[in-house]
Amino acid sequence: MRVAFISDIHANLEALEAVLKDIDGQRVDEVICLGDIVGYGANPNECVEIVSKRCPVTLLGNHDAAAVDLLSTQNFNIHAKIAIEWTSKNLKKESGQFLKSLPYKSLRPPMTLVHATPYEPNMWYYITSLEEAAFNFQFFDTQICFIGHTHIPIIIVLDKNKELYVHQDSSIRLSDVEGARLLINIGSVGQPRDRNPKSCYGIFDSDEGTFFYRRVAYNIEKSQMKMKRSRMPEFLISRLEDGR
Ligand code: ZN
């Protein structure tokens, strides 16, 4: 089984289309979406429609939840708040219904899937340190947990000796870390924040026992132009080209 994981699309249609085109050349069996289809970008309905058709499994992200009033924006920064208000106003009824139907978590051994954290996935915590990662390893039983939410791709390994470390490569072979458990953040399609503006997604091949990231260039200027027309905050527009 070969699965492509996409996450944090954030209504960036140009990025989503470029990533799906790249996935078409990767012989995958299915595409799974870990949430945040909307928020920030100018094409929420188009992105929801594509993901709903393409992904047999899609999780709820915090921006998705906020756009359909399942979550208050009180903890969002001002830019995110403005984007969510615009998104809620422009979301079609069918798109909203789809987002409301999404789960927080999916268990597909050997994988656990969540948008934010395996510990209370409905609380939208972040994993930004090894301490937080160590804590979260206690809250899933499978070998691997795939997450999104921070927009920063990272592979964290808990090896058979219970040593915890960050894997320093953009691919990993399970046979090289036998007995280890993994927490993998698959990065962001529509708003990468690791100083690389290219879209990020990941492919897990359970037969070969491999995981690797793909980076995909897309038409950033076109996405930015649409955001300008939708009067999104300048900060959200400029961060796309910086990947931050
Ligand atoms: Zn996000």
PDB file of C-alpha atoms and ligand atoms in Angstrom:
ATOM      1  CA  MET A   1       0.000   0.000   0.000  1.00  0.00           C
ATOM      2  CA  ARG A   2       1.356   3.376  -1.035  1.00  0.00           C
ATOM      3  CA  VAL A   3      -0.316   6.389   0.562  1.00  0.00           C
ATOM      4  CA  ALA A   4       0.223  10.077  -0.142  1.00  0.00           C
ATOM      5  CA  PHE A   5      -0.433  12.374   2.830  1.00  0.00           C
ATOM      6  CA  ILE A   6      -1.433  15.959   2.239  1.00  0.00           C
ATOM      7  CA  SER A   7      -2.256  18.526   4.921  1.00  0.00           C
ATOM      8  CA  ASP A   8      -2.756  22.235   5.569  1.00  0.00           C
ATOM      9  CA  ILE A   9      -3.891  23.161   2.085  1.00  0.00           C
ATOM     10  CA  HIS A  10      -5.470  26.363   3.390  1.00  0.00           C
ATOM     11  CA  ALA A  11      -7.565  27.103   0.302  1.00  0.00           C
ATOM     12  CA  ASN A  12      -4.471  27.432  -1.886  1.00  0.00           C
ATOM     13  CA  LEU A  13      -5.828  25.917  -5.115  1.00  0.00           C
ATOM     14  CA  GLU A  14      -2.654  26.410  -7.159  1.00  0.00           C
ATOM     15  CA  ALA A  15      -0.620  24.513  -4.551  1.00  0.00           C
ATOM     16  CA  LEU A  16      -3.203  21.726  -4.240  1.00  0.00           C
ATOM     17  CA  GLU A  17      -3.411  21.196  -8.005  1.00  0.00           C
ATOM     18  CA  ALA A  18       0.379  21.121  -8.369  1.00  0.00           C
ATOM     19  CA  VAL A  19       0.698  18.579  -5.537  1.00  0.00           C
ATOM     20  CA  LEU A  20      -2.043  16.316  -6.912  1.00  0.00           C
ATOM     21  CA  LYS A  21      -0.373  16.420 -10.327  1.00  0.00           C
ATOM     22  CA  ASP A  22       2.895  15.354  -8.720  1.00  0.00           C
ATOM     23  CA  ILE A  23       1.064  12.585  -6.821  1.00  0.00           C
ATOM     24  CA  ASP A  24      -0.321  11.310 -10.144  1.00  0.00           C
ATOM     25  CA  GLY A  25       3.240  10.405 -11.123  1.00  0.00           C
ATOM     26  CA  GLN A  26       3.960   8.573  -7.856  1.00  0.00           C
ATOM     27  CA  ARG A  27       1.834   5.400  -8.291  1.00  0.00           C
ATOM     28  CA  VAL A  28      -0.013   5.885  -4.994  1.00  0.00           C
ATOM     29  CA  ASP A  29      -3.042   3.804  -3.978  1.00  0.00           C
ATOM     30  CA  GLU A  30      -4.725   6.603  -2.095  1.00  0.00           C
ATOM     31  CA  VAL A  31      -4.424  10.184  -0.923  1.00  0.00           C
ATOM     32  CA  ILE A  32      -5.228  11.020   2.696  1.00  0.00           C
ATOM     33  CA  CYS A  33      -5.799  14.578   3.911  1.00  0.00           C
ATOM     34  CA  LEU A  34      -4.908  15.484   7.496  1.00  0.00           C
ATOM     35  CA  GLY A  35      -7.000  18.650   7.622  1.00  0.00           C
ATOM     36  CA  ASP A  36      -7.019  22.438   7.304  1.00  0.00           C
ATOM     37  CA  ILE A  37      -8.398  22.447   3.782  1.00  0.00           C
ATOM     38  CA  VAL A  38      -9.534  26.062   4.256  1.00  0.00           C
ATOM     39  CA  GLY A  39      -8.429  29.298   5.948  1.00  0.00           C
ATOM     40  CA  TYR A  40      -5.867  31.846   4.608  1.00  0.00           C
ATOM     41  CA  GLY A  41      -6.305  31.226   0.856  1.00  0.00           C
ATOM     42  CA  ALA A  42      -8.863  32.409  -1.693  1.00  0.00           C
ATOM     43  CA  ASN A  43     -10.312  29.110  -2.995  1.00  0.00           C
ATOM     44  CA  PRO A  44     -11.928  27.259  -0.075  1.00  0.00           C
ATOM     45  CA  ASN A  45     -14.844  25.778  -2.047  1.00  0.00           C
ATOM     46  CA  GLU A  46     -12.670  24.522  -4.900  1.00  0.00           C
ATOM     47  CA  CYS A  47     -10.219  22.904  -2.481  1.00  0.00           C
ATOM     48  CA  VAL A  48     -13.007  21.262  -0.448  1.00  0.00           C
ATOM     49  CA  GLU A  49     -14.558  19.864  -3.606  1.00  0.00           C
ATOM     50  CA  ILE A  50     -11.279  18.395  -4.865  1.00  0.00           C
ATOM     51  CA  VAL A  51     -10.321  16.887  -1.497  1.00  0.00           C
ATOM     52  CA  SER A  52     -13.806  15.426  -0.954  1.00  0.00           C
ATOM     53  CA  LYS A  53     -13.559  13.647  -4.305  1.00  0.00           C
ATOM     54  CA  ARG A  54      -9.923  12.612  -4.117  1.00  0.00           C
ATOM     55  CA  CYS A  55      -9.393  11.591  -0.482  1.00  0.00           C
ATOM     56  CA  PRO A  56     -11.203   8.588   1.056  1.00  0.00           C
ATOM     57  CA  VAL A  57      -9.981   9.797   4.464  1.00  0.00           C
ATOM     58  CA  THR A  58      -9.930  13.469   5.461  1.00  0.00           C
ATOM     59  CA  LEU A  59      -9.553  14.813   8.993  1.00  0.00           C
ATOM     60  CA  LEU A  60     -10.865  18.012  10.529  1.00  0.00           C
ATOM     61  CA  GLY A  61      -8.344  20.832  11.034  1.00  0.00           C
ATOM     62  CA  ASN A  62      -8.721  23.774  13.422  1.00  0.00           C
ATOM     63  CA  HIS A  63      -9.258  26.247  10.567  1.00  0.00           C
ATOM     64  CA  ASP A  64     -11.890  23.952   9.039  1.00  0.00           C
ATOM     65  CA  ALA A  65     -13.592  23.776  12.442  1.00  0.00           C
ATOM     66  CA  ALA A  66     -13.484  27.558  12.887  1.00  0.00           C
ATOM     67  CA  ALA A  67     -14.855  28.194   9.394  1.00  0.00           C
ATOM     68  CA  VAL A  68     -18.000  26.198  10.222  1.00  0.00           C
ATOM     69  CA  ASP A  69     -18.399  27.479  13.802  1.00  0.00           C
ATOM     70  CA  LEU A  70     -17.276  24.275  15.499  1.00  0.00           C
ATOM     71  CA  LEU A  71     -14.462  26.305  17.079  1.00  0.00           C
ATOM     72  CA  SER A  72     -14.210  29.903  18.267  1.00  0.00           C
ATOM     73  CA  THR A  73     -11.424  32.036  16.766  1.00  0.00           C
ATOM     74  CA  GLN A  74     -10.487  33.528  20.149  1.00  0.00           C
ATOM     75  CA  ASN A  75      -7.105  31.755  20.080  1.00  0.00           C
ATOM     76  CA  PHE A  76      -6.405  32.686  16.436  1.00  0.00           C
ATOM     77  CA  ASN A  77      -4.106  35.594  15.589  1.00  0.00           C
ATOM     78  CA  ILE A  78      -5.641  38.628  13.898  1.00  0.00           C
ATOM     79  CA  HIS A  79      -4.597  37.539  10.367  1.00  0.00           C
ATOM     80  CA  ALA A  80      -6.071  34.067  10.793  1.00  0.00           C
ATOM     81  CA  LYS A  81      -9.229  35.587  12.267  1.00  0.00           C
ATOM     82  CA  ILE A  82      -9.760  37.873   9.272  1.00  0.00           C
ATOM     83  CA  ALA A  83      -9.168  34.941   6.912  1.00  0.00           C
ATOM     84  CA  ILE A  84     -11.673  32.757   8.785  1.00  0.00           C
ATOM     85  CA  GLU A  85     -14.321  35.495   8.704  1.00  0.00           C
ATOM     86  CA  TRP A  86     -13.850  35.795   4.922  1.00  0.00           C
ATOM     87  CA  THR A  87     -13.908  31.994   4.550  1.00  0.00           C
ATOM     88  CA  SER A  88     -17.115  31.543   6.585  1.00  0.00           C
ATOM     89  CA  LYS A  89     -18.810  34.207   4.485  1.00  0.00           C
ATOM     90  CA  ASN A  90     -17.714  32.663   1.194  1.00  0.00           C
ATOM     91  CA  LEU A  91     -18.145  28.991   2.017  1.00  0.00           C
ATOM     92  CA  LYS A  92     -20.906  27.219   0.088  1.00  0.00           C
ATOM     93  CA  LYS A  93     -23.426  25.200   2.051  1.00  0.00           C
ATOM     94  CA  GLU A  94     -22.125  21.872   0.626  1.00  0.00           C
ATOM     95  CA  SER A  95     -18.539  22.775   1.526  1.00  0.00           C
ATOM     96  CA  GLY A  96     -19.588  23.608   5.084  1.00  0.00           C
ATOM     97  CA  GLN A  97     -21.504  20.360   5.425  1.00  0.00           C
ATOM     98  CA  PHE A  98     -18.486  18.382   4.248  1.00  0.00           C
ATOM     99  CA  LEU A  99     -16.183  20.102   6.762  1.00  0.00           C
ATOM    100  CA  LYS A 100     -18.665  19.545   9.598  1.00  0.00           C
ATOM    101  CA  SER A 101     -18.691  15.813   8.848  1.00  0.00           C
ATOM    102  CA  LEU A 102     -14.936  15.325   9.297  1.00  0.00           C
ATOM    103  CA  PRO A 103     -13.411  13.327  12.192  1.00  0.00           C
ATOM    104  CA  TYR A 104     -10.544  14.419  14.502  1.00  0.00           C
ATOM    105  CA  LYS A 105      -8.707  11.146  14.225  1.00  0.00           C
ATOM    106  CA  SER A 106      -8.396   8.025  12.109  1.00  0.00           C
ATOM    107  CA  LEU A 107      -6.843   4.711  13.105  1.00  0.00           C
ATOM    108  CA  ARG A 108      -5.368   2.720  10.223  1.00  0.00           C
ATOM    109  CA  PRO A 109      -2.780   0.308  11.654  1.00  0.00           C
ATOM    110  CA  PRO A 110       0.182   0.634  11.523  1.00  0.00           C
ATOM    111  CA  MET A 111      -0.817   4.294  11.376  1.00  0.00           C
ATOM    112  CA  THR A 112      -2.640   6.748  13.627  1.00  0.00           C
ATOM    113  CA  LEU A 113      -3.722   9.946  11.890  1.00  0.00           C
ATOM    114  CA  VAL A 114      -4.556  13.274  13.527  1.00  0.00           C
ATOM    115  CA  HIS A 115      -4.365  16.908  12.465  1.00  0.00           C
ATOM    116  CA  ALA A 116      -2.791  18.340  15.627  1.00  0.00           C
ATOM    117  CA  THR A 117      -1.707  15.901  18.365  1.00  0.00           C
ATOM    118  CA  PRO A 118      -2.535  12.300  19.331  1.00  0.00           C
ATOM    119  CA  TYR A 119      -3.197  13.618  22.863  1.00  0.00           C
ATOM    120  CA  GLU A 120      -6.662  15.206  22.764  1.00  0.00           C
ATOM    121  CA  PRO A 121      -6.715  15.936  19.013  1.00  0.00           C
ATOM    122  CA  ASN A 122      -9.752  18.178  19.472  1.00  0.00           C
ATOM    123  CA  MET A 123      -7.726  20.634  21.608  1.00  0.00           C
ATOM    124  CA  TRP A 124      -5.392  21.713  18.761  1.00  0.00           C
ATOM    125  CA  TYR A 125      -2.157  21.599  20.750  1.00  0.00           C
ATOM    126  CA  TYR A 126       1.160  21.906  18.910  1.00  0.00           C
ATOM    127  CA  ILE A 127       4.211  19.657  18.966  1.00  0.00           C
ATOM    128  CA  THR A 128       7.152  22.063  18.777  1.00  0.00           C
ATOM    129  CA  SER A 129       9.699  20.357  21.033  1.00  0.00           C
ATOM    130  CA  LEU A 130      11.052  16.897  21.785  1.00  0.00           C
ATOM    131  CA  GLU A 131       9.420  17.115  25.239  1.00  0.00           C
ATOM    132  CA  GLU A 132       6.003  17.596  23.651  1.00  0.00           C
ATOM    133  CA  ALA A 133       6.747  14.798  21.204  1.00  0.00           C
ATOM    134  CA  ALA A 134       7.790  12.436  24.030  1.00  0.00           C
ATOM    135  CA  PHE A 135       4.542  13.192  25.843  1.00  0.00           C
ATOM    136  CA  ASN A 136       2.486  12.478  22.722  1.00  0.00           C
ATOM    137  CA  PHE A 137       4.122   9.105  22.007  1.00  0.00           C
ATOM    138  CA  GLN A 138       2.152   7.847  25.040  1.00  0.00           C
ATOM    139  CA  PHE A 139      -1.131   8.569  23.314  1.00  0.00           C
ATOM    140  CA  PHE A 140      -0.957   6.330  20.257  1.00  0.00           C
ATOM    141  CA  ASP A 141      -0.328   2.597  20.065  1.00  0.00           C
ATOM    142  CA  THR A 142       0.570   2.169  16.400  1.00  0.00           C
ATOM    143  CA  GLN A 143       4.090   2.195  15.002  1.00  0.00           C
ATOM    144  CA  ILE A 144       3.609   5.523  13.225  1.00  0.00           C
ATOM    145  CA  CYS A 145       1.544   8.625  13.842  1.00  0.00           C
ATOM    146  CA  PHE A 146       1.110  11.129  11.014  1.00  0.00           C
ATOM    147  CA  ILE A 147       0.259  14.722  11.902  1.00  0.00           C
ATOM    148  CA  GLY A 148       0.080  18.206  10.349  1.00  0.00           C
ATOM    149  CA  HIS A 149      -0.843  21.543  12.009  1.00  0.00           C
ATOM    150  CA  THR A 150       2.582  23.231  12.478  1.00  0.00           C
ATOM    151  CA  HIS A 151       3.316  23.356   8.707  1.00  0.00           C
ATOM    152  CA  ILE A 152       6.853  22.158   9.478  1.00  0.00           C
ATOM    153  CA  PRO A 153       7.891  18.767   8.111  1.00  0.00           C
ATOM    154  CA  ILE A 154       9.722  16.691  10.718  1.00  0.00           C
ATOM    155  CA  ILE A 155      10.349  13.022  11.466  1.00  0.00           C
ATOM    156  CA  ILE A 156      10.730  12.235  15.187  1.00  0.00           C
ATOM    157  CA  VAL A 157      12.042   8.792  16.116  1.00  0.00           C
ATOM    158  CA  LEU A 158      11.551   6.937  19.406  1.00  0.00           C
ATOM    159  CA  ASP A 159      14.029   4.102  18.934  1.00  0.00           C
ATOM    160  CA  LYS A 160      13.991   0.646  20.513  1.00  0.00           C
ATOM    161  CA  ASN A 161      16.213   1.916  23.360  1.00  0.00           C
ATOM    162  CA  LYS A 162      13.638   4.665  24.049  1.00  0.00           C
ATOM    163  CA  GLU A 163      16.000   7.356  22.715  1.00  0.00           C
ATOM    164  CA  LEU A 164      14.108  10.230  21.157  1.00  0.00           C
ATOM    165  CA  TYR A 165      15.615  12.230  18.300  1.00  0.00           C
ATOM    166  CA  VAL A 166      14.895  14.155  15.107  1.00  0.00           C
ATOM    167  CA  HIS A 167      15.699  12.188  11.958  1.00  0.00           C
ATOM    168  CA  GLN A 168      18.051  14.342   9.858  1.00  0.00           C
ATOM    169  CA  ASP A 169      16.921  13.353   6.386  1.00  0.00           C
ATOM    170  CA  SER A 170      13.875  13.867   4.166  1.00  0.00           C
ATOM    171  CA  SER A 171      13.293  10.134   3.854  1.00  0.00           C
ATOM    172  CA  ILE A 172      13.390   7.168   6.225  1.00  0.00           C
ATOM    173  CA  ARG A 173      13.578   3.405   5.809  1.00  0.00           C
ATOM    174  CA  LEU A 174      11.867   1.514   8.629  1.00  0.00           C
ATOM    175  CA  SER A 175      14.381  -1.338   8.437  1.00  0.00           C
ATOM    176  CA  ASP A 176      17.129   1.175   9.351  1.00  0.00           C
ATOM    177  CA  VAL A 177      15.365   2.001  12.629  1.00  0.00           C
ATOM    178  CA  GLU A 178      14.068  -1.433  13.601  1.00  0.00           C
ATOM    179  CA  GLY A 179      11.835  -1.486  16.653  1.00  0.00           C
ATOM    180  CA  ALA A 180      11.380   2.283  16.510  1.00  0.00           C
ATOM    181  CA  ARG A 181       8.141   4.250  16.577  1.00  0.00           C
ATOM    182  CA  LEU A 182       7.719   7.409  14.525  1.00  0.00           C
ATOM    183  CA  LEU A 183       5.893  10.713  14.767  1.00  0.00           C
ATOM    184  CA  ILE A 184       5.868  12.296  11.312  1.00  0.00           C
ATOM    185  CA  ASN A 185       4.672  15.790  10.498  1.00  0.00           C
ATOM    186  CA  ILE A 186       3.949  15.834   6.806  1.00  0.00           C
ATOM    187  CA  GLY A 187       4.302  19.600   6.323  1.00  0.00           C
ATOM    188  CA  SER A 188       1.959  21.921   4.447  1.00  0.00           C
ATOM    189  CA  VAL A 189       0.671  21.983   0.884  1.00  0.00           C
ATOM    190  CA  GLY A 190      -0.664  25.534   0.894  1.00  0.00           C
ATOM    191  CA  GLN A 191       1.443  27.476   3.382  1.00  0.00           C
ATOM    192  CA  PRO A 192       4.865  25.907   4.101  1.00  0.00           C
ATOM    193  CA  ARG A 193       6.681  27.494   7.067  1.00  0.00           C
ATOM    194  CA  ASP A 194      10.096  25.829   6.972  1.00  0.00           C
ATOM    195  CA  ARG A 195      11.673  28.563   4.836  1.00  0.00           C
ATOM    196  CA  ASN A 196      11.046  26.544   1.695  1.00  0.00           C
ATOM    197  CA  PRO A 197       8.098  28.050  -0.237  1.00  0.00           C
ATOM    198  CA  LYS A 198       7.518  24.873  -2.259  1.00  0.00           C
ATOM    199  CA  SER A 199       4.495  22.772  -1.320  1.00  0.00           C
ATOM    200  CA  CYS A 200       5.277  19.837   0.931  1.00  0.00           C
ATOM    201  CA  TYR A 201       3.643  16.431   1.201  1.00  0.00           C
ATOM    202  CA  GLY A 202       4.689  12.879   2.092  1.00  0.00           C
ATOM    203  CA  ILE A 203       4.443   9.347   0.739  1.00  0.00           C
ATOM    204  CA  PHE A 204       4.380   6.242   2.936  1.00  0.00           C
ATOM    205  CA  ASP A 205       4.945   2.875   1.278  1.00  0.00           C
ATOM    206  CA  SER A 206       3.995   0.129   3.731  1.00  0.00           C
ATOM    207  CA  ASP A 207       5.298  -2.679   1.479  1.00  0.00           C
ATOM    208  CA  GLU A 208       8.723  -1.129   1.039  1.00  0.00           C
ATOM    209  CA  GLY A 209       8.692   0.282   4.578  1.00  0.00           C
ATOM    210  CA  THR A 210       9.676   3.755   3.445  1.00  0.00           C
ATOM    211  CA  PHE A 211       8.508   7.316   3.977  1.00  0.00           C
ATOM    212  CA  PHE A 212       9.729  10.321   2.019  1.00  0.00           C
ATOM    213  CA  TYR A 213       8.811  13.956   1.450  1.00  0.00           C
ATOM    214  CA  ARG A 214       8.161  15.576  -1.906  1.00  0.00           C
ATOM    215  CA  ARG A 215       8.524  19.326  -2.551  1.00  0.00           C
ATOM    216  CA  VAL A 216       6.541  20.803  -5.400  1.00  0.00           C
ATOM    217  CA  ALA A 217       6.822  24.226  -7.026  1.00  0.00           C
ATOM    218  CA  TYR A 218       3.534  25.971  -7.816  1.00  0.00           C
ATOM    219  CA  ASN A 219       2.340  29.327  -9.144  1.00  0.00           C
ATOM    220  CA  ILE A 220       2.731  31.371  -5.960  1.00  0.00           C
ATOM    221  CA  GLU A 221       2.079  34.717  -7.709  1.00  0.00           C
ATOM    222  CA  LYS A 222      -1.306  33.513  -8.922  1.00  0.00           C
ATOM    223  CA  SER A 223      -2.340  32.433  -5.402  1.00  0.00           C
ATOM    224  CA  GLN A 224      -1.153  35.767  -4.032  1.00  0.00           C
ATOM    225  CA  MET A 225      -3.070  37.747  -6.667  1.00  0.00           C
ATOM    226  CA  LYS A 226      -6.299  35.980  -5.737  1.00  0.00           C
ATOM    227  CA  MET A 227      -5.667  36.611  -2.034  1.00  0.00           C
ATOM    228  CA  LYS A 228      -5.138  40.303  -2.776  1.00  0.00           C
ATOM    229  CA  ARG A 229      -8.436  40.428  -4.635  1.00  0.00           C
ATOM    230  CA  SER A 230     -10.107  38.791  -1.618  1.00  0.00           C
ATOM    231  CA  ARG A 231      -8.488  41.455   0.615  1.00  0.00           C
ATOM    232  CA  MET A 232      -6.567  38.980   2.733  1.00  0.00           C
ATOM    233  CA  PRO A 233      -4.027  40.520   5.140  1.00  0.00           C
ATOM    234  CA  GLU A 234      -0.702  41.416   3.461  1.00  0.00           C
ATOM    235  CA  PHE A 235       1.210  39.258   5.959  1.00  0.00           C
ATOM    236  CA  LEU A 236      -0.618  36.130   4.773  1.00  0.00           C
ATOM    237  CA  ILE A 237       0.087  37.009   1.142  1.00  0.00           C
ATOM    238  CA  SER A 238       3.804  37.731   1.470  1.00  0.00           C
ATOM    239  CA  ARG A 239       4.591  34.756   3.707  1.00  0.00           C
ATOM    240  CA  LEU A 240       3.815  32.358   0.835  1.00  0.00           C
ATOM    241  CA  GLU A 241       6.854  33.441  -1.183  1.00  0.00           C
ATOM    242  CA  ASP A 242       9.105  33.268   1.886  1.00  0.00           C
ATOM    243  CA  GLY A 243       7.804  29.913   3.098  1.00  0.00           C
ATOM    244  CA  ARG A 244       7.537  31.129   6.672  1.00  0.00           C
TER     245      ARG A 244
HETATM  246 ZN    ZN B   1      -2.820  24.715   9.222  1.00  0.00          ZN
END
